[in-house]
Short mmCIF file of C-alpha atoms in Angstrom, two decimals:
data_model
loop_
_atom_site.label_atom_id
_atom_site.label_comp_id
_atom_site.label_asym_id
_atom_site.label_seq_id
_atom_site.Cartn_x
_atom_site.Cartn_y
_atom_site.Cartn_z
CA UNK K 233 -4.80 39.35 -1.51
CA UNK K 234 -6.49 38.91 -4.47
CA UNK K 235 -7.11 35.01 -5.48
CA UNK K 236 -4.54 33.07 -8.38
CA UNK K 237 -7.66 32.28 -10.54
CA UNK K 238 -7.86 36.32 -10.76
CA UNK K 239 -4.41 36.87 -12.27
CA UNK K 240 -5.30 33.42 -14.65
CA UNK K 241 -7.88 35.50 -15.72
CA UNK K 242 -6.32 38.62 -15.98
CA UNK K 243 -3.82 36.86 -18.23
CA UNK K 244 -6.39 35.24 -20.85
CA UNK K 245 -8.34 39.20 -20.94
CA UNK K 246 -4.53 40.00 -21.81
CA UNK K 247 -3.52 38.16 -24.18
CA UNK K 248 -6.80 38.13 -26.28
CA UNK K 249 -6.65 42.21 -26.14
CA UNK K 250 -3.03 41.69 -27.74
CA UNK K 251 -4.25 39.49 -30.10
CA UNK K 252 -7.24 41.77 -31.09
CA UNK K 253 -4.66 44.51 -31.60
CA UNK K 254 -2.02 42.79 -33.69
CA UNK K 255 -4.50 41.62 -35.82
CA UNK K 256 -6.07 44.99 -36.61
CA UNK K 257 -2.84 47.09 -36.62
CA UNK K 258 -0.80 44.47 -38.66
CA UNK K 259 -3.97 43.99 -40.93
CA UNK K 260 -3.45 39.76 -40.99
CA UNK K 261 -6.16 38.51 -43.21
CA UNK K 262 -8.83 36.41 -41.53
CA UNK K 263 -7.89 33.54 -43.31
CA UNK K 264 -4.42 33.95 -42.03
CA UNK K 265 -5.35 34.84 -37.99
CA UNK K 266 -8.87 36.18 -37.44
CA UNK K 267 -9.70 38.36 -34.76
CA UNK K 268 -10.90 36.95 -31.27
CA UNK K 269 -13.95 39.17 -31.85
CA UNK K 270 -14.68 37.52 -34.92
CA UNK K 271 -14.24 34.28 -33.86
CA UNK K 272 -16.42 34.39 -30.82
CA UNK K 273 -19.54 36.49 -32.87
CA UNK K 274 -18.72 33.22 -35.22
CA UNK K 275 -19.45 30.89 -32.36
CA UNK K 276 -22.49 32.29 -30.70
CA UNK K 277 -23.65 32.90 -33.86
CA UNK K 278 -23.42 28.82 -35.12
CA UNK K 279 -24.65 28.10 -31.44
CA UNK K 280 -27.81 29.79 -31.63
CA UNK K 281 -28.49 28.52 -35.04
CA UNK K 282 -27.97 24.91 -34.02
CA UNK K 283 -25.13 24.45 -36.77
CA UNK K 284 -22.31 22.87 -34.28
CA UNK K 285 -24.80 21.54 -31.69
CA UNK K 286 -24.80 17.76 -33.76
CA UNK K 287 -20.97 18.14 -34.56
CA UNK K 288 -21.18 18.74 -30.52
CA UNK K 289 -23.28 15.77 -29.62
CA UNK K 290 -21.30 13.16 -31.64
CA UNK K 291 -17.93 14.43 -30.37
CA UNK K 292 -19.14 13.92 -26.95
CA UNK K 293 -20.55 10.77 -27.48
CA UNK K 294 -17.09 9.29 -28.85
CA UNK K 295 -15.43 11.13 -25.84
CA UNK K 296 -17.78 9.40 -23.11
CA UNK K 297 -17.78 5.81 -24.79
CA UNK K 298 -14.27 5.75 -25.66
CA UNK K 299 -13.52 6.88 -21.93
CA UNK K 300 -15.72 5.10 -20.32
CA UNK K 301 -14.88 1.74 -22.33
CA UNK K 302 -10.78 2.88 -21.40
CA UNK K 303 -11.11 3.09 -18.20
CA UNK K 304 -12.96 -0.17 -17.21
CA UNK K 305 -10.29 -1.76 -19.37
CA UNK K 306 -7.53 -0.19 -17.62
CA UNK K 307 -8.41 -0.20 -14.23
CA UNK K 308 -9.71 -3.74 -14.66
CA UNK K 309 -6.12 -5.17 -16.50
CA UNK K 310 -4.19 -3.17 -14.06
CA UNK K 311 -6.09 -4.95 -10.92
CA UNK K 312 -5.07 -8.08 -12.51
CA UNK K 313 -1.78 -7.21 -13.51
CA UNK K 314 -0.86 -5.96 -10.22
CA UNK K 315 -1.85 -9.34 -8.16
CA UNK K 316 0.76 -11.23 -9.89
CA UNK K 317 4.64 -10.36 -10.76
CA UNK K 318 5.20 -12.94 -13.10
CA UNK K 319 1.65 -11.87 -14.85
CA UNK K 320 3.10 -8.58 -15.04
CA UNK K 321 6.31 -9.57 -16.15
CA UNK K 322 4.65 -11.69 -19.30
CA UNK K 323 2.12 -9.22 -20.37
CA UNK K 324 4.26 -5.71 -19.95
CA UNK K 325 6.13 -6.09 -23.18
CA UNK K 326 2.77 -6.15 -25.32
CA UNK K 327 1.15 -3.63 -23.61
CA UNK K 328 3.87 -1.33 -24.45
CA UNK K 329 4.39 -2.60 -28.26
CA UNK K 330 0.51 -1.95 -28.40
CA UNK K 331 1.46 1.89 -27.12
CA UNK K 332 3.79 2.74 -29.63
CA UNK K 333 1.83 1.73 -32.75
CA UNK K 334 0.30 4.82 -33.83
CA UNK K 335 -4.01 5.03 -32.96
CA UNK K 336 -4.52 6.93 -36.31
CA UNK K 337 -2.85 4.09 -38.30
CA UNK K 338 -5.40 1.83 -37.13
CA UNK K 339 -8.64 4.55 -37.92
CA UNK K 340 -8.60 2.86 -41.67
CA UNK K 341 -8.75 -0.74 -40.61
CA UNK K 342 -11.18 -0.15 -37.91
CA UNK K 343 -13.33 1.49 -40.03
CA UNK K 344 -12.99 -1.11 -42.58
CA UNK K 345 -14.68 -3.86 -39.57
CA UNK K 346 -16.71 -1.46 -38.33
CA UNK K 347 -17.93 1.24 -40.81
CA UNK K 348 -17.90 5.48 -40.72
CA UNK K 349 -20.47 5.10 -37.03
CA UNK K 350 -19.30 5.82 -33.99
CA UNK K 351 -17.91 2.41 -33.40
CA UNK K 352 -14.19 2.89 -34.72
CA UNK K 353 -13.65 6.63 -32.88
CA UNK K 354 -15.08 5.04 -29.64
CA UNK K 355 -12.41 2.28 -30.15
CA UNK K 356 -9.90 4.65 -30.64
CA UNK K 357 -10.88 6.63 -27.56
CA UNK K 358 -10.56 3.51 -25.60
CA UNK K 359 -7.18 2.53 -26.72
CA UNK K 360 -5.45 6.09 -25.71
CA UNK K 361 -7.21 6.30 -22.64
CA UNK K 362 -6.18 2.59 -21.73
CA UNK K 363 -2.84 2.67 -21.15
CA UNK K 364 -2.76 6.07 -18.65
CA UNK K 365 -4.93 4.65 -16.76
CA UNK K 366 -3.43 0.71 -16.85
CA UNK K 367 0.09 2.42 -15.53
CA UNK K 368 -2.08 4.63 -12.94
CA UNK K 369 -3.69 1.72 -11.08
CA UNK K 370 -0.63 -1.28 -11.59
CA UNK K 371 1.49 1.88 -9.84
CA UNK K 372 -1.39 2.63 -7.00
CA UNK K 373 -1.81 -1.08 -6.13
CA UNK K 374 1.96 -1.66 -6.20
CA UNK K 375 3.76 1.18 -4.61
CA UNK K 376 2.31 0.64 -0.79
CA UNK K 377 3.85 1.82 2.47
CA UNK K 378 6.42 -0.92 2.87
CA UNK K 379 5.31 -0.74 7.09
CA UNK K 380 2.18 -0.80 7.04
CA UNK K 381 2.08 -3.73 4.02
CA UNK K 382 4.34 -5.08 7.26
CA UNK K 383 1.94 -4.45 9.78
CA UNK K 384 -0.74 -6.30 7.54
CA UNK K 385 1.59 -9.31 7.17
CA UNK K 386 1.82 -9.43 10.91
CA UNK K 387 -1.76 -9.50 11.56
CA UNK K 388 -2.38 -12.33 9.26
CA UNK K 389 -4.88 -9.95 6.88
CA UNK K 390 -5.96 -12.09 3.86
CA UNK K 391 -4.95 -11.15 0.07
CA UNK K 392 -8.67 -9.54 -0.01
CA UNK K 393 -8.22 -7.55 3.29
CA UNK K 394 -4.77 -5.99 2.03
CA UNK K 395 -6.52 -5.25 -1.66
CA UNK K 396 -9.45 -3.43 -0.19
CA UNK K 397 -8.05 -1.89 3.09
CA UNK K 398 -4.61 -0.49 2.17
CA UNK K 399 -3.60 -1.16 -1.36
CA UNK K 400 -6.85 0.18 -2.92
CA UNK K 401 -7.21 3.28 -0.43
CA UNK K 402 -3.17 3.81 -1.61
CA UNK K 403 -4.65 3.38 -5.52
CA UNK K 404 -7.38 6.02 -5.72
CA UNK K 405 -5.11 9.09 -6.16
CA UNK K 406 -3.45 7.27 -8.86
CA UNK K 407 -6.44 6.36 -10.80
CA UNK K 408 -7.95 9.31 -10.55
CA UNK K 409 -4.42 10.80 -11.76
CA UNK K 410 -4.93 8.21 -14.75
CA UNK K 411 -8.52 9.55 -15.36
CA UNK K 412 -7.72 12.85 -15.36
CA UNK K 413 -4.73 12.65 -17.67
CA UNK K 414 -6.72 9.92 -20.05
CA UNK K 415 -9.93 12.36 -19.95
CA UNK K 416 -8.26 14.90 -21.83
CA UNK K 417 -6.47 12.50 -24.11
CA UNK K 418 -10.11 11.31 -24.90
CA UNK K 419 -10.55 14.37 -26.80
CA UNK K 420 -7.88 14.13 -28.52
CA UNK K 421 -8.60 10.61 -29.98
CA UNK K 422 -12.12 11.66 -30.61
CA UNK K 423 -10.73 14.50 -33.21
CA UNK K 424 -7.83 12.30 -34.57
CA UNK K 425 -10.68 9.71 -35.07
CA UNK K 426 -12.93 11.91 -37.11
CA UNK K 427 -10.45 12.95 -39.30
CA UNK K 428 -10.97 9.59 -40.95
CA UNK K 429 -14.41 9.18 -42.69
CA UNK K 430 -16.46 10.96 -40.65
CA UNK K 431 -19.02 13.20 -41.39
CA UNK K 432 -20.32 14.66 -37.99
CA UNK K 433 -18.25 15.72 -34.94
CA UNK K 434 -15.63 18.76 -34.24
CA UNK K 435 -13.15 16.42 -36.00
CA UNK K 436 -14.90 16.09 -39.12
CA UNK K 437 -16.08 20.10 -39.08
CA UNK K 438 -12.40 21.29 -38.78
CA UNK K 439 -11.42 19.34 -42.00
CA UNK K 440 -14.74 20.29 -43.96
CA UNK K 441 -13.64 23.78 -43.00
CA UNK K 442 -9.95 24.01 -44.18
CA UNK K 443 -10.57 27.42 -45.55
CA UNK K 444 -13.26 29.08 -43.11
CA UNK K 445 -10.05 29.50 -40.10
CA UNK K 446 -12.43 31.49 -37.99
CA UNK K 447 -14.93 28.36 -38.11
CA UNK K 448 -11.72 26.30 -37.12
CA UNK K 449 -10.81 28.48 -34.60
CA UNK K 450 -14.57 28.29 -33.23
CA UNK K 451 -14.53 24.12 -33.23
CA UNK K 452 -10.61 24.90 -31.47
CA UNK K 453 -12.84 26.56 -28.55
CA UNK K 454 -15.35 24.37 -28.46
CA UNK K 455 -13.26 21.27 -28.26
CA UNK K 456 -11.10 22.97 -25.28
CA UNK K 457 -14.38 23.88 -23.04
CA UNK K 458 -14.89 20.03 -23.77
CA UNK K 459 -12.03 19.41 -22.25
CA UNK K 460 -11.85 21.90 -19.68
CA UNK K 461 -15.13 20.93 -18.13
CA UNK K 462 -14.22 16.95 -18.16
CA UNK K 463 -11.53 17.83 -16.75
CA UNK K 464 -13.22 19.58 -14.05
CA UNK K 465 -16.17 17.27 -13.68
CA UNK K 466 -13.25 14.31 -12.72
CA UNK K 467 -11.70 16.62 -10.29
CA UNK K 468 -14.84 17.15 -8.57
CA UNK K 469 -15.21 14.17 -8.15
CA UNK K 470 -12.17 13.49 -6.67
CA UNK K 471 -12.37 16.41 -4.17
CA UNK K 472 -15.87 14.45 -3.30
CA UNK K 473 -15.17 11.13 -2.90
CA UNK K 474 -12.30 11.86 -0.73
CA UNK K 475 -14.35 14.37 1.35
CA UNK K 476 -17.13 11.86 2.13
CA UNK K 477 -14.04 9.02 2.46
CA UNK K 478 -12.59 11.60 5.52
CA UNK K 479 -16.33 12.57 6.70
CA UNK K 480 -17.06 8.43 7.28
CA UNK K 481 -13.66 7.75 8.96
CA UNK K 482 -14.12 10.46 11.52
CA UNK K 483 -17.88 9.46 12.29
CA UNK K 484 -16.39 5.67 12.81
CA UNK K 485 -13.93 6.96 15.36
#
């Protein structure tokens, strides 16, 4: 039986060969809908040049430091917020105003304080991969197997012994469902970012090139291998950590 990740494949070969055809037999302009052909001679052909490769390098330097920068803010907050109900309770209501301001309305004043460097997208980064991953850990550390939270009350285990032998085991998935989800919104904020007075990154090519759509379409590929492979890269880590966490528990028995 032939493996799912054939068929996924078997799909994509599909649907670019119907794309390839309606382009050529309904003769769209390229500046309309370019061929996949065209688009992907485009892209090896700026790759091997060196064009996108510093377009490249700055997008994935606002992706990392706005991620990175997110996620020790959310995981931290959350660790705090979830000791404490009433904590919880006073700082909720801000945290969710804060979420429904929009990040791009903020790209002119931050790069008013900051300048047109990296500073301001790495900020914006931060703040959309903050709250995903806030929400992830508060739910991880709260949501606990009511009997064995029981069984730890019985035994007299200290706040510390509860945090780091059942509520944070209980947590991981969670935050590693947060990092997943806020990876991939990482790239997002790092193109939304550059939209704003920059002048390097995949953000800032895509508006230079409102008229070249099969350079769009090139930065469009780019942007989801990006995300694809950081993506991948947190998954793997997942499948690690929890392999080793299983390998060490059955050598202690």
């Amino acid at each position: 039986m032939k493996k799912p990740s054939f068929y996924s494949l078997l799909l994509f070969v599909g649907i670019i060969g119907i794309w390839e055809w309606i382009v050529y037999a309904c003769q769209i302009r390229p500046l309309i809908l370019p061929a996949p052909s065209a688009i992907f001679a485009q892209l090896i052909t700026q790759l091997l040049n060196g064009y996108f490769w510093p377009h490249i390098w700055a997008t994935l330097l606002e992706i990392i430091g706005g991620f990175i920068l997110g996620s020790i803010m959310g995981i931290g907050l959350g660790f705090l917020i979830a000791q404490s109900d009433t904590v919880r309770n006073i700082i909720q209501p801000y945290l969710i105003a804060s979420q429904a301001m929009p990040k791009l309305a903020l790209a002119p004043l931050l790069a008013t304080w900051f300048g047109f460097g990296y500073e301001p997208k790495i900020i914006i980064v931060a703040l959309i991969c903050f709250f995903p991953l806030l929400e992830s850990t508060i739910t991880g550390l709260t949501f606990v197997d009511q009997e064995r939270l029981e069984l730890f009350r019985s035994l007299r285990a200290s706040k510390r012994q509860t945090l780091l032998k059942l509520r944070l085991p209980t947590a991981v998935p969670y935050i590693f469902s947060g990092l997943r989800v806020a990876v991939v919104l990482s790239v997002v904020g790092a193109v939304v970012s550059e939209f704003v007075g920059a002048n390097k990154g995949l953000g800032a090519l895509i508006i230079s090139a409102q008229y070249d759509t099969t350079l769009i379409f090139s930065a469009f590929i780019l942007l989801t291998l990006m995300g694809l492979f950081l993506y991948e890269g947190i998954h793997w880590t997942e499948k690690l950590l929890f392999k080793k966490y299983h390998h060490s528990r059955r050598e202690w028995r």
